[in-house]
Amino acid sequence: MDSIRIVGGVPLSGTIHISGAKNAALPLMTCGLLTDERLVLSNVAKLADLATMADLLAQHGLAVEPEGRTLSIGGRITNTEAPYDIVRKMRASFLVLGPLLARCREARVSLPGGCEIGTRPVDLHLNGLESMGAVMKLEAGYINATAPTGLHGANIVFPFVSVGATENLLMAATLADGVTTLKNAAREPEISDLVRCLTAMGAKIKGIGTDTLVIEGVKTLHGANHAILPDRIETGTYACAAAITGGNLLLENARAEDLGAVLASLQEAGVVVTPEGNGFRVARANGLHGVDVMTEPFPGFPTDMQAQFMALMAVAEGASMVTETIFENRFMHVPELNRMGARINAHGSSAIIRGVPKLSGAPVMATDLRASVSLVLAGLAAQGETTISRVYHLDRGYEAVEQKLAACGARIERVA
Ligand code: UD1
């Protein structure tokens, strides 16, 4: 199994090009199930999770053809089963349920089960599809879903915000009979990207960027070309890399407007952020101060940036508090950061971080995608050598992470 070796202490300097967003690409790829025509996605990052989604679509019968940064998806659905072996690898596989039901009136999709960061149920997806006329049965770990007379429009009020449930129901509603209203819908930029792509495919959706989406079902959708938006979490991660090393990075192809809460917290901590070209520059010349953050649905501070920000706070002056409100078990990086000399006490959904002047390198273990990258950030700032094992987590969501960092001066390498 590969690991990543970092010798810390180098302030990063240079330009990092931000890739297309993983969390936008996953639902966008499943849009290929909504039409027999060709859907061409551009600005697609090379990531293990997107390869997994391509495998899943292929076993549904679609042809998924990569060419450079473009992915062309086409063909007819020949199989409506999403097997456990793929869904357990990647929870976002569950997003095929809405499109399959809308197109084929049936689907058999494995239930994802829990994961490292929490139990992550899918009840909102299932309840919403039931309101639209689907009948669900749980058999042998699979959801057997049917909609014998097709899906119909419904008025759905989410009890709390769910990105995945909003996406699944939004896609299903585009081909349902009548009007569907999704209230308390997620407003993440990836949802707006999905709305833009579906609209280009002929869907009728009102309310983009708001918490109420109104979808008027159409009979068929057609092919389209769609460029995926830049990855705001990759952007925020490299912004933290500049900050934690006292460096200066230009983040190219980055959208500050998708990262408001993170950039505000970085600025409050003493980091300088300035717009430049088609992105922005992040620099830190002086000390960092502790800042409190609480994760929330967009436009709040993203849970997917919590671990990285905590690594940064570990070397800030003074204390800070990080509160996680989205997932119940998302502090797996805390004991690993503490092995590197951080002083973090996690209790319930909050962690108190007492900043230390320096972290020290250590062998550490990655537990999930964002926890892994927080250890990379800590390693970049630490004195001495850090080895991070189980880096397959990183490959799920960060394209060429060691090449991008090494090009800006980091002493980082992958060890087989
Ligand atoms: C997506 C992102 C993930 C991010 C998360 C929150 C993708 C592929 N993944 O995950 O990176 O961390 O949004 O921004 O885009 N919940 C339920 N029942 C449901 C659905 C969700 O209880 O039916 C709970 C979850 O357990 C979690 C919370 O709601 O505690 C938010 O989850 P959700 O927004 O659905 O996250 P994902 O779509 O899985």
Short mmCIF file of C-alpha atoms and ligand atoms in Angstrom, two decimals:
data_model
loop_
_atom_site.label_atom_id
_atom_site.label_comp_id
_atom_site.label_asym_id
_atom_site.label_seq_id
_atom_site.Cartn_x
_atom_site.Cartn_y
_atom_site.Cartn_z
CA MET A 1 0.00 0.00 0.00
CA ASP A 2 1.33 3.46 -0.89
CA SER A 3 2.22 6.06 1.69
CA ILE A 4 3.20 9.72 1.45
CA ARG A 5 6.43 11.02 2.93
CA ILE A 6 6.79 14.71 3.72
CA VAL A 7 9.72 16.62 5.13
CA GLY A 8 8.03 19.72 6.51
CA GLY A 9 9.00 23.32 7.05
CA VAL A 10 9.07 24.76 3.52
CA PRO A 11 6.84 27.82 2.91
CA LEU A 12 4.96 26.97 -0.30
CA SER A 13 5.24 29.37 -3.20
CA GLY A 14 3.89 29.20 -6.74
CA THR A 15 0.67 28.47 -8.62
CA ILE A 16 -1.77 25.61 -8.16
CA HIS A 17 -4.40 24.88 -10.79
CA ILE A 18 -7.68 23.81 -9.20
CA SER A 19 -9.34 20.75 -10.77
CA GLY A 20 -13.01 20.17 -11.51
CA ALA A 21 -15.13 19.43 -8.44
CA LYS A 22 -15.44 15.78 -7.40
CA ASN A 23 -18.74 16.33 -5.61
CA ALA A 24 -20.22 18.03 -8.67
CA ALA A 25 -18.89 15.41 -11.09
CA LEU A 26 -20.48 12.46 -9.25
CA PRO A 27 -24.15 13.53 -9.61
CA LEU A 28 -23.43 15.03 -13.05
CA MET A 29 -22.19 11.65 -14.26
CA THR A 30 -25.42 9.99 -13.08
CA CYS A 31 -27.34 12.46 -15.31
CA GLY A 32 -26.12 10.20 -18.13
CA LEU A 33 -28.84 7.78 -16.94
CA LEU A 34 -31.55 10.38 -17.67
CA THR A 35 -31.15 10.32 -21.46
CA ASP A 36 -30.17 7.98 -24.30
CA GLU A 37 -28.32 10.87 -25.92
CA ARG A 38 -24.71 11.80 -25.28
CA LEU A 39 -23.77 13.85 -22.21
CA VAL A 40 -20.32 15.39 -22.48
CA LEU A 41 -18.75 16.65 -19.26
CA SER A 42 -15.56 18.73 -19.36
CA ASN A 43 -13.16 19.85 -16.62
CA VAL A 44 -13.33 16.35 -15.14
CA ALA A 45 -10.60 15.58 -12.58
CA LYS A 46 -8.74 12.26 -12.59
CA LEU A 47 -9.94 10.76 -9.32
CA ALA A 48 -10.56 7.27 -7.99
CA ASP A 49 -14.17 8.11 -7.01
CA LEU A 50 -14.99 9.20 -10.56
CA ALA A 51 -13.51 5.95 -11.91
CA THR A 52 -15.79 4.07 -9.48
CA MET A 53 -18.82 6.00 -10.76
CA ALA A 54 -17.74 5.23 -14.36
CA ASP A 55 -17.63 1.50 -13.46
CA LEU A 56 -21.11 1.71 -11.97
CA LEU A 57 -22.56 3.48 -15.02
CA ALA A 58 -20.86 0.95 -17.30
CA GLN A 59 -22.50 -1.94 -15.50
CA HIS A 60 -25.88 -0.16 -15.95
CA GLY A 61 -25.10 -0.43 -19.68
CA LEU A 62 -23.76 3.07 -20.47
CA ALA A 63 -20.61 3.72 -22.46
CA VAL A 64 -18.35 6.05 -20.47
CA GLU A 65 -15.48 7.33 -22.60
CA PRO A 66 -12.76 9.49 -21.08
CA GLU A 67 -10.66 11.70 -23.33
CA GLY A 68 -8.24 13.95 -21.48
CA ARG A 69 -10.36 16.05 -19.11
CA THR A 70 -13.59 15.23 -20.93
CA LEU A 71 -15.97 12.39 -20.21
CA SER A 72 -18.51 11.35 -22.79
CA ILE A 73 -21.43 9.29 -21.47
CA GLY A 74 -24.04 7.67 -23.71
CA GLY A 75 -26.07 4.57 -24.47
CA ARG A 76 -29.11 2.74 -23.17
CA ILE A 77 -29.69 1.39 -19.68
CA THR A 78 -29.54 -2.41 -19.79
CA ASN A 79 -29.37 -3.20 -16.07
CA THR A 80 -31.02 -1.39 -13.15
CA GLU A 81 -29.06 -2.98 -10.31
CA ALA A 82 -26.35 -1.10 -8.38
CA PRO A 83 -24.38 -3.86 -6.64
CA TYR A 84 -23.11 -3.83 -3.05
CA ASP A 85 -19.50 -4.20 -4.21
CA ILE A 86 -19.57 -0.77 -5.84
CA VAL A 87 -21.94 1.06 -3.47
CA ARG A 88 -19.95 0.05 -0.38
CA LYS A 89 -16.82 1.56 -1.96
CA MET A 90 -18.52 4.87 -2.61
CA ARG A 91 -21.75 6.11 -1.03
CA ALA A 92 -22.45 8.56 -3.86
CA SER A 93 -23.36 5.47 -5.92
CA PHE A 94 -26.77 5.77 -4.24
CA LEU A 95 -27.41 8.77 -6.53
CA VAL A 96 -28.30 6.38 -9.36
CA LEU A 97 -31.57 5.49 -7.58
CA GLY A 98 -33.55 8.61 -8.57
CA PRO A 99 -32.47 8.63 -12.24
CA LEU A 100 -33.01 4.85 -12.65
CA LEU A 101 -36.49 5.02 -11.14
CA ALA A 102 -37.42 8.02 -13.27
CA ARG A 103 -36.21 6.36 -16.48
CA CYS A 104 -36.95 2.66 -15.94
CA ARG A 105 -39.64 2.69 -13.22
CA GLU A 106 -37.54 0.22 -11.27
CA ALA A 107 -34.16 -0.04 -9.58
CA ARG A 108 -32.35 -2.37 -7.21
CA VAL A 109 -29.72 -0.42 -5.32
CA SER A 110 -27.62 -1.67 -2.43
CA LEU A 111 -28.01 0.30 0.80
CA PRO A 112 -24.69 2.04 1.48
CA GLY A 113 -24.33 1.27 5.20
CA GLY A 114 -22.33 3.49 7.57
CA CYS A 115 -18.88 4.95 7.00
CA GLU A 116 -15.89 6.38 8.88
CA ILE A 117 -17.52 9.74 9.54
CA GLY A 118 -20.96 8.62 10.67
CA THR A 119 -24.03 6.47 10.16
CA ARG A 120 -25.18 8.49 7.14
CA PRO A 121 -28.68 7.11 6.56
CA VAL A 122 -30.55 7.63 3.26
CA ASP A 123 -34.06 7.99 4.69
CA LEU A 124 -34.62 11.41 3.12
CA HIS A 125 -33.84 10.00 -0.34
CA LEU A 126 -36.27 7.10 0.20
CA ASN A 127 -39.08 9.15 1.79
CA GLY A 128 -38.90 11.71 -1.01
CA LEU A 129 -39.08 9.09 -3.75
CA GLU A 130 -42.00 7.43 -1.94
CA SER A 131 -43.86 10.77 -1.96
CA MET A 132 -43.30 10.75 -5.73
CA GLY A 133 -45.04 7.38 -6.08
CA ALA A 134 -42.21 4.88 -5.65
CA VAL A 135 -42.71 1.71 -3.62
CA MET A 136 -39.65 0.64 -1.66
CA LYS A 137 -38.83 -2.74 -0.18
CA LEU A 138 -35.66 -3.65 1.68
CA GLU A 139 -34.49 -7.13 0.68
CA ALA A 140 -31.12 -8.69 1.47
CA GLY A 141 -29.45 -5.31 1.98
CA TYR A 142 -30.86 -3.90 -1.24
CA ILE A 143 -33.60 -1.34 -1.84
CA ASN A 144 -35.97 -2.78 -4.41
CA ALA A 145 -37.77 0.24 -5.78
CA THR A 146 -40.59 0.31 -8.29
CA ALA A 147 -42.84 2.99 -9.68
CA PRO A 148 -45.33 0.95 -11.74
CA THR A 149 -47.16 3.99 -13.12
CA GLY A 150 -44.09 6.25 -13.17
CA LEU A 151 -43.02 8.97 -10.72
CA HIS A 152 -45.29 11.96 -10.16
CA GLY A 153 -44.66 15.46 -8.86
CA ALA A 154 -44.81 16.04 -5.09
CA ASN A 155 -44.38 18.73 -2.49
CA ILE A 156 -41.34 17.66 -0.45
CA VAL A 157 -40.12 19.51 2.64
CA PHE A 158 -36.77 18.21 3.89
CA PRO A 159 -36.61 18.12 7.71
CA PHE A 160 -32.93 19.13 7.46
CA VAL A 161 -30.56 19.91 4.63
CA SER A 162 -29.14 16.98 2.67
CA VAL A 163 -26.95 17.45 -0.39
CA GLY A 164 -27.40 13.89 -1.67
CA ALA A 165 -31.18 13.74 -1.11
CA THR A 166 -31.63 17.09 -2.88
CA GLU A 167 -29.62 15.77 -5.84
CA ASN A 168 -31.39 12.40 -6.05
CA LEU A 169 -34.89 13.93 -5.91
CA LEU A 170 -33.99 16.80 -8.23
CA MET A 171 -32.83 14.35 -10.92
CA ALA A 172 -35.88 12.11 -10.43
CA ALA A 173 -38.25 15.08 -10.60
CA THR A 174 -36.99 16.23 -14.01
CA LEU A 175 -38.78 13.27 -15.64
CA ALA A 176 -41.72 12.94 -13.20
CA ASP A 177 -45.28 13.65 -14.23
CA GLY A 178 -46.18 17.13 -12.94
CA VAL A 179 -44.51 19.65 -10.66
CA THR A 180 -42.21 18.79 -7.74
CA THR A 181 -41.28 21.34 -5.10
CA LEU A 182 -38.21 20.70 -2.92
CA LYS A 183 -38.24 22.92 0.18
CA ASN A 184 -35.27 23.32 2.53
CA ALA A 185 -33.17 22.03 -0.38
CA ALA A 186 -29.36 22.12 -0.17
CA ARG A 187 -27.86 25.26 -1.75
CA GLU A 188 -24.32 23.97 -2.27
CA PRO A 189 -22.62 25.24 -5.47
CA GLU A 190 -22.55 21.60 -6.69
CA ILE A 191 -26.38 21.61 -6.64
CA SER A 192 -26.47 24.75 -8.79
CA ASP A 193 -24.02 23.10 -11.19
CA LEU A 194 -26.35 20.11 -11.39
CA VAL A 195 -29.32 22.42 -12.07
CA ARG A 196 -27.35 24.12 -14.88
CA CYS A 197 -26.51 20.78 -16.51
CA LEU A 198 -30.08 19.43 -16.18
CA THR A 199 -31.42 22.68 -17.67
CA ALA A 200 -29.02 22.29 -20.62
CA MET A 201 -30.49 18.78 -21.04
CA GLY A 202 -34.00 20.25 -21.31
CA ALA A 203 -35.19 20.13 -17.68
CA LYS A 204 -37.45 22.90 -16.33
CA ILE A 205 -36.15 24.02 -12.94
CA LYS A 206 -36.76 27.27 -11.04
CA GLY A 207 -35.05 28.54 -7.90
CA ILE A 208 -31.37 27.84 -8.69
CA GLY A 209 -29.16 28.76 -5.72
CA THR A 210 -32.11 29.02 -3.30
CA ASP A 211 -33.55 26.57 -0.77
CA THR A 212 -36.71 26.03 -2.85
CA LEU A 213 -36.42 24.24 -6.16
CA VAL A 214 -39.49 23.90 -8.37
CA ILE A 215 -39.19 21.26 -11.08
CA GLU A 216 -41.73 20.84 -13.84
CA GLY A 217 -41.34 17.31 -15.19
CA VAL A 218 -40.74 16.81 -18.93
CA LYS A 219 -41.23 13.67 -21.04
CA THR A 220 -37.59 13.27 -22.11
CA LEU A 221 -34.22 14.92 -21.63
CA HIS A 222 -31.61 15.26 -24.35
CA GLY A 223 -27.81 15.29 -24.56
CA ALA A 224 -25.72 18.32 -23.55
CA ASN A 225 -22.20 19.63 -23.01
CA HIS A 226 -21.39 20.85 -19.52
CA ALA A 227 -18.18 22.17 -17.93
CA ILE A 228 -17.85 21.16 -14.26
CA LEU A 229 -17.23 23.94 -11.76
CA PRO A 230 -13.86 24.15 -9.90
CA ASP A 231 -13.51 22.14 -6.69
CA ARG A 232 -14.12 24.50 -3.76
CA ILE A 233 -12.82 21.96 -1.21
CA GLU A 234 -9.58 21.42 -3.12
CA THR A 235 -9.31 25.21 -3.32
CA GLY A 236 -9.85 25.63 0.43
CA THR A 237 -7.37 22.85 1.17
CA TYR A 238 -4.58 24.56 -0.80
CA ALA A 239 -5.51 27.90 0.77
CA CYS A 240 -4.85 26.22 4.14
CA ALA A 241 -1.57 24.81 2.75
CA ALA A 242 -0.39 28.35 1.96
CA ALA A 243 -1.51 29.53 5.39
CA ILE A 244 -0.04 26.70 7.47
CA THR A 245 3.39 26.92 5.80
CA GLY A 246 3.55 30.74 5.88
CA GLY A 247 3.63 30.60 2.09
CA ASN A 248 2.15 32.41 -0.88
CA LEU A 249 0.08 30.53 -3.46
CA LEU A 250 -1.89 31.65 -6.48
CA LEU A 251 -4.94 29.38 -6.80
CA GLU A 252 -5.83 29.37 -10.46
CA ASN A 253 -9.33 28.49 -11.76
CA ALA A 254 -10.67 29.00 -8.22
CA ARG A 255 -13.97 30.60 -7.23
CA ALA A 256 -13.81 32.72 -4.07
CA GLU A 257 -17.61 33.11 -4.14
CA ASP A 258 -18.04 29.38 -3.43
CA LEU A 259 -15.77 29.57 -0.38
CA GLY A 260 -17.02 32.67 1.46
CA ALA A 261 -17.15 31.24 4.99
CA VAL A 262 -13.73 29.55 4.71
CA LEU A 263 -11.99 32.63 3.31
CA ALA A 264 -13.60 34.82 6.00
CA SER A 265 -12.26 32.50 8.72
CA LEU A 266 -8.81 32.43 7.11
CA GLN A 267 -8.77 36.23 6.96
CA GLU A 268 -9.86 36.45 10.58
CA ALA A 269 -6.92 34.15 11.43
CA GLY A 270 -4.50 36.57 9.75
CA VAL A 271 -4.25 35.16 6.23
CA VAL A 272 -4.30 37.57 3.28
CA VAL A 273 -6.60 36.68 0.37
CA THR A 274 -6.56 38.80 -2.79
CA PRO A 275 -8.36 38.27 -6.11
CA GLU A 276 -5.97 37.68 -9.02
CA GLY A 277 -6.55 36.51 -12.60
CA ASN A 278 -9.19 33.77 -12.73
CA GLY A 279 -8.62 32.85 -9.10
CA PHE A 280 -7.08 34.36 -6.00
CA ARG A 281 -3.85 34.53 -4.03
CA VAL A 282 -3.47 33.30 -0.46
CA ALA A 283 -0.50 34.45 1.59
CA ARG A 284 0.62 34.62 5.17
CA ALA A 285 3.54 36.71 6.28
CA ASN A 286 2.70 37.14 9.98
CA GLY A 287 1.37 34.98 12.79
CA LEU A 288 -1.91 33.06 12.84
CA HIS A 289 -4.56 33.55 15.53
CA GLY A 290 -7.08 31.03 16.75
CA VAL A 291 -10.57 31.38 15.24
CA ASP A 292 -13.74 29.46 16.16
CA VAL A 293 -15.68 27.75 13.38
CA MET A 294 -18.84 25.68 13.20
CA THR A 295 -19.73 23.53 10.21
CA GLU A 296 -23.06 24.20 8.52
CA PRO A 297 -24.75 23.61 5.18
CA PHE A 298 -23.75 26.08 2.43
CA PRO A 299 -23.20 29.03 2.67
CA GLY A 300 -21.88 28.12 6.12
CA PHE A 301 -18.45 26.66 6.86
CA PRO A 302 -18.25 23.29 5.01
CA THR A 303 -17.78 20.08 6.97
CA ASP A 304 -15.42 18.98 4.18
CA MET A 305 -13.00 21.77 5.28
CA GLN A 306 -13.22 21.08 9.02
CA ALA A 307 -10.21 18.75 9.33
CA GLN A 308 -7.96 21.00 7.23
CA PHE A 309 -8.91 24.09 9.23
CA MET A 310 -8.27 22.22 12.47
CA ALA A 311 -4.74 21.36 11.29
CA LEU A 312 -4.22 25.07 10.66
CA MET A 313 -5.59 26.04 14.08
CA ALA A 314 -3.19 23.53 15.66
CA VAL A 315 -0.34 25.98 14.93
CA ALA A 316 -2.24 29.24 15.52
CA GLU A 317 -1.60 31.48 18.50
CA GLY A 318 -4.22 31.04 21.23
CA ALA A 319 -7.16 28.69 21.44
CA SER A 320 -9.91 27.95 18.98
CA MET A 321 -13.01 25.82 18.95
CA VAL A 322 -14.22 23.73 16.02
CA THR A 323 -17.80 22.44 16.18
CA GLU A 324 -19.01 19.77 13.77
CA THR A 325 -22.78 19.84 13.23
CA ILE A 326 -23.16 17.76 10.03
CA PHE A 327 -21.55 14.38 10.83
CA GLU A 328 -21.41 12.69 14.23
CA ASN A 329 -17.98 11.08 14.00
CA ARG A 330 -15.81 13.46 12.06
CA PHE A 331 -12.88 13.95 14.46
CA MET A 332 -10.82 10.91 13.45
CA HIS A 333 -7.91 13.21 12.57
CA VAL A 334 -7.68 14.53 16.15
CA PRO A 335 -5.62 11.67 17.68
CA GLU A 336 -3.37 11.62 14.61
CA LEU A 337 -2.76 15.39 14.80
CA ASN A 338 -2.05 14.98 18.52
CA ARG A 339 0.60 12.38 17.66
CA MET A 340 2.29 15.20 15.76
CA GLY A 341 2.31 17.43 18.84
CA ALA A 342 -1.03 19.22 18.44
CA ARG A 343 -2.98 19.96 21.62
CA ILE A 344 -6.57 19.15 20.72
CA ASN A 345 -9.32 17.94 23.05
CA ALA A 346 -12.44 16.66 21.33
CA HIS A 347 -15.59 16.36 23.36
CA GLY A 348 -18.90 15.52 21.73
CA SER A 349 -19.32 17.63 18.64
CA SER A 350 -16.69 20.22 19.60
CA ALA A 351 -12.94 20.28 19.76
CA ILE A 352 -10.79 22.79 21.63
CA ILE A 353 -7.47 23.42 19.95
CA ARG A 354 -4.67 25.06 21.91
CA GLY A 355 -2.18 26.26 19.34
CA VAL A 356 1.44 25.12 19.58
CA PRO A 357 4.43 26.91 17.98
CA LYS A 358 5.51 23.82 15.97
CA LEU A 359 4.23 20.38 15.08
CA SER A 360 6.70 17.55 14.78
CA GLY A 361 6.75 14.92 12.05
CA ALA A 362 5.47 11.40 12.86
CA PRO A 363 4.10 8.30 11.19
CA VAL A 364 0.32 8.79 11.00
CA MET A 365 -2.63 7.03 9.45
CA ALA A 366 -5.31 8.41 7.14
CA THR A 367 -8.89 7.45 8.05
CA ASP A 368 -10.99 9.26 5.45
CA LEU A 369 -10.52 11.67 2.59
CA ARG A 370 -10.49 15.03 4.39
CA ALA A 371 -8.78 13.63 7.51
CA SER A 372 -5.97 12.39 5.24
CA VAL A 373 -5.40 15.74 3.66
CA SER A 374 -5.39 17.45 7.07
CA LEU A 375 -2.43 15.20 7.95
CA VAL A 376 -0.71 16.25 4.73
CA LEU A 377 -1.16 19.90 5.77
CA ALA A 378 0.19 19.17 9.25
CA GLY A 379 3.14 17.33 7.69
CA LEU A 380 3.94 20.31 5.43
CA ALA A 381 4.22 22.55 8.49
CA ALA A 382 5.86 20.07 10.87
CA GLN A 383 9.52 19.84 11.78
CA GLY A 384 11.03 16.64 10.42
CA GLU A 385 9.52 13.75 8.57
CA THR A 386 5.86 12.66 8.43
CA THR A 387 4.71 9.45 6.78
CA ILE A 388 1.01 9.13 6.04
CA SER A 389 -0.23 5.63 5.35
CA ARG A 390 -3.47 4.52 3.64
CA VAL A 391 -3.24 7.26 1.03
CA TYR A 392 -5.85 5.61 -1.16
CA HIS A 393 -8.28 7.87 0.71
CA LEU A 394 -6.48 10.90 -0.75
CA ASP A 395 -6.63 9.53 -4.29
CA ARG A 396 -10.42 9.40 -4.05
CA GLY A 397 -10.70 13.17 -4.01
CA TYR A 398 -7.38 14.97 -4.67
CA GLU A 399 -5.90 14.93 -8.13
CA ALA A 400 -2.08 14.71 -8.23
CA VAL A 401 -1.78 16.08 -4.71
CA GLU A 402 1.93 15.42 -4.32
CA GLN A 403 2.79 16.79 -7.77
CA LYS A 404 0.79 19.98 -7.16
CA LEU A 405 2.47 20.55 -3.78
CA ALA A 406 5.98 19.56 -4.93
CA ALA A 407 5.75 22.08 -7.78
CA CYS A 408 5.38 24.78 -5.09
CA GLY A 409 8.45 23.67 -3.16
CA ALA A 410 7.04 21.01 -0.81
CA ARG A 411 9.34 18.09 -0.04
CA ILE A 412 6.75 15.40 -0.61
CA GLU A 413 6.86 12.02 -2.30
CA ARG A 414 4.76 8.91 -2.69
CA VAL A 415 6.41 5.77 -1.43
CA ALA A 416 5.19 2.45 -2.79
C1 UD1 B 1 -22.27 15.33 0.54
C2 UD1 B 1 -20.84 15.35 0.08
C3 UD1 B 1 -19.91 15.25 1.28
C4 UD1 B 1 -20.24 16.35 2.28
C5 UD1 B 1 -21.72 16.35 2.63
C6 UD1 B 1 -22.14 17.52 3.51
C7 UD1 B 1 -20.89 14.34 -2.11
C8 UD1 B 1 -20.59 13.15 -2.97
N1 UD1 B 1 -20.59 14.22 -0.81
O1 UD1 B 1 -22.51 14.08 1.17
O2 UD1 B 1 -18.56 15.38 0.83
O3 UD1 B 1 -19.48 16.17 3.45
O4 UD1 B 1 -22.51 16.42 1.43
O5 UD1 B 1 -21.82 18.73 2.89
O6 UD1 B 1 -21.36 15.35 -2.59
N2 UD1 B 1 -28.67 12.40 6.31
C9 UD1 B 1 -29.71 11.67 6.85
N3 UD1 B 1 -30.61 11.08 5.99
C10 UD1 B 1 -30.50 11.19 4.63
C11 UD1 B 1 -29.43 11.96 4.09
C12 UD1 B 1 -28.54 12.55 4.96
O7 UD1 B 1 -29.84 11.56 8.07
O8 UD1 B 1 -31.32 10.62 3.91
C13 UD1 B 1 -27.70 13.08 7.21
C14 UD1 B 1 -26.27 12.57 7.03
O9 UD1 B 1 -26.03 11.42 7.81
C15 UD1 B 1 -25.49 13.78 7.50
C16 UD1 B 1 -26.35 14.96 7.05
O10 UD1 B 1 -27.64 14.44 6.84
O11 UD1 B 1 -25.39 13.76 8.90
C17 UD1 B 1 -25.88 15.64 5.77
O12 UD1 B 1 -25.67 14.65 4.79
P1 UD1 B 1 -25.75 14.95 3.22
O13 UD1 B 1 -25.82 16.43 3.01
O14 UD1 B 1 -26.82 14.10 2.64
O15 UD1 B 1 -24.34 14.43 2.74
P2 UD1 B 1 -23.98 13.58 1.45
O16 UD1 B 1 -24.85 13.98 0.32
O17 UD1 B 1 -23.89 12.14 1.83
#
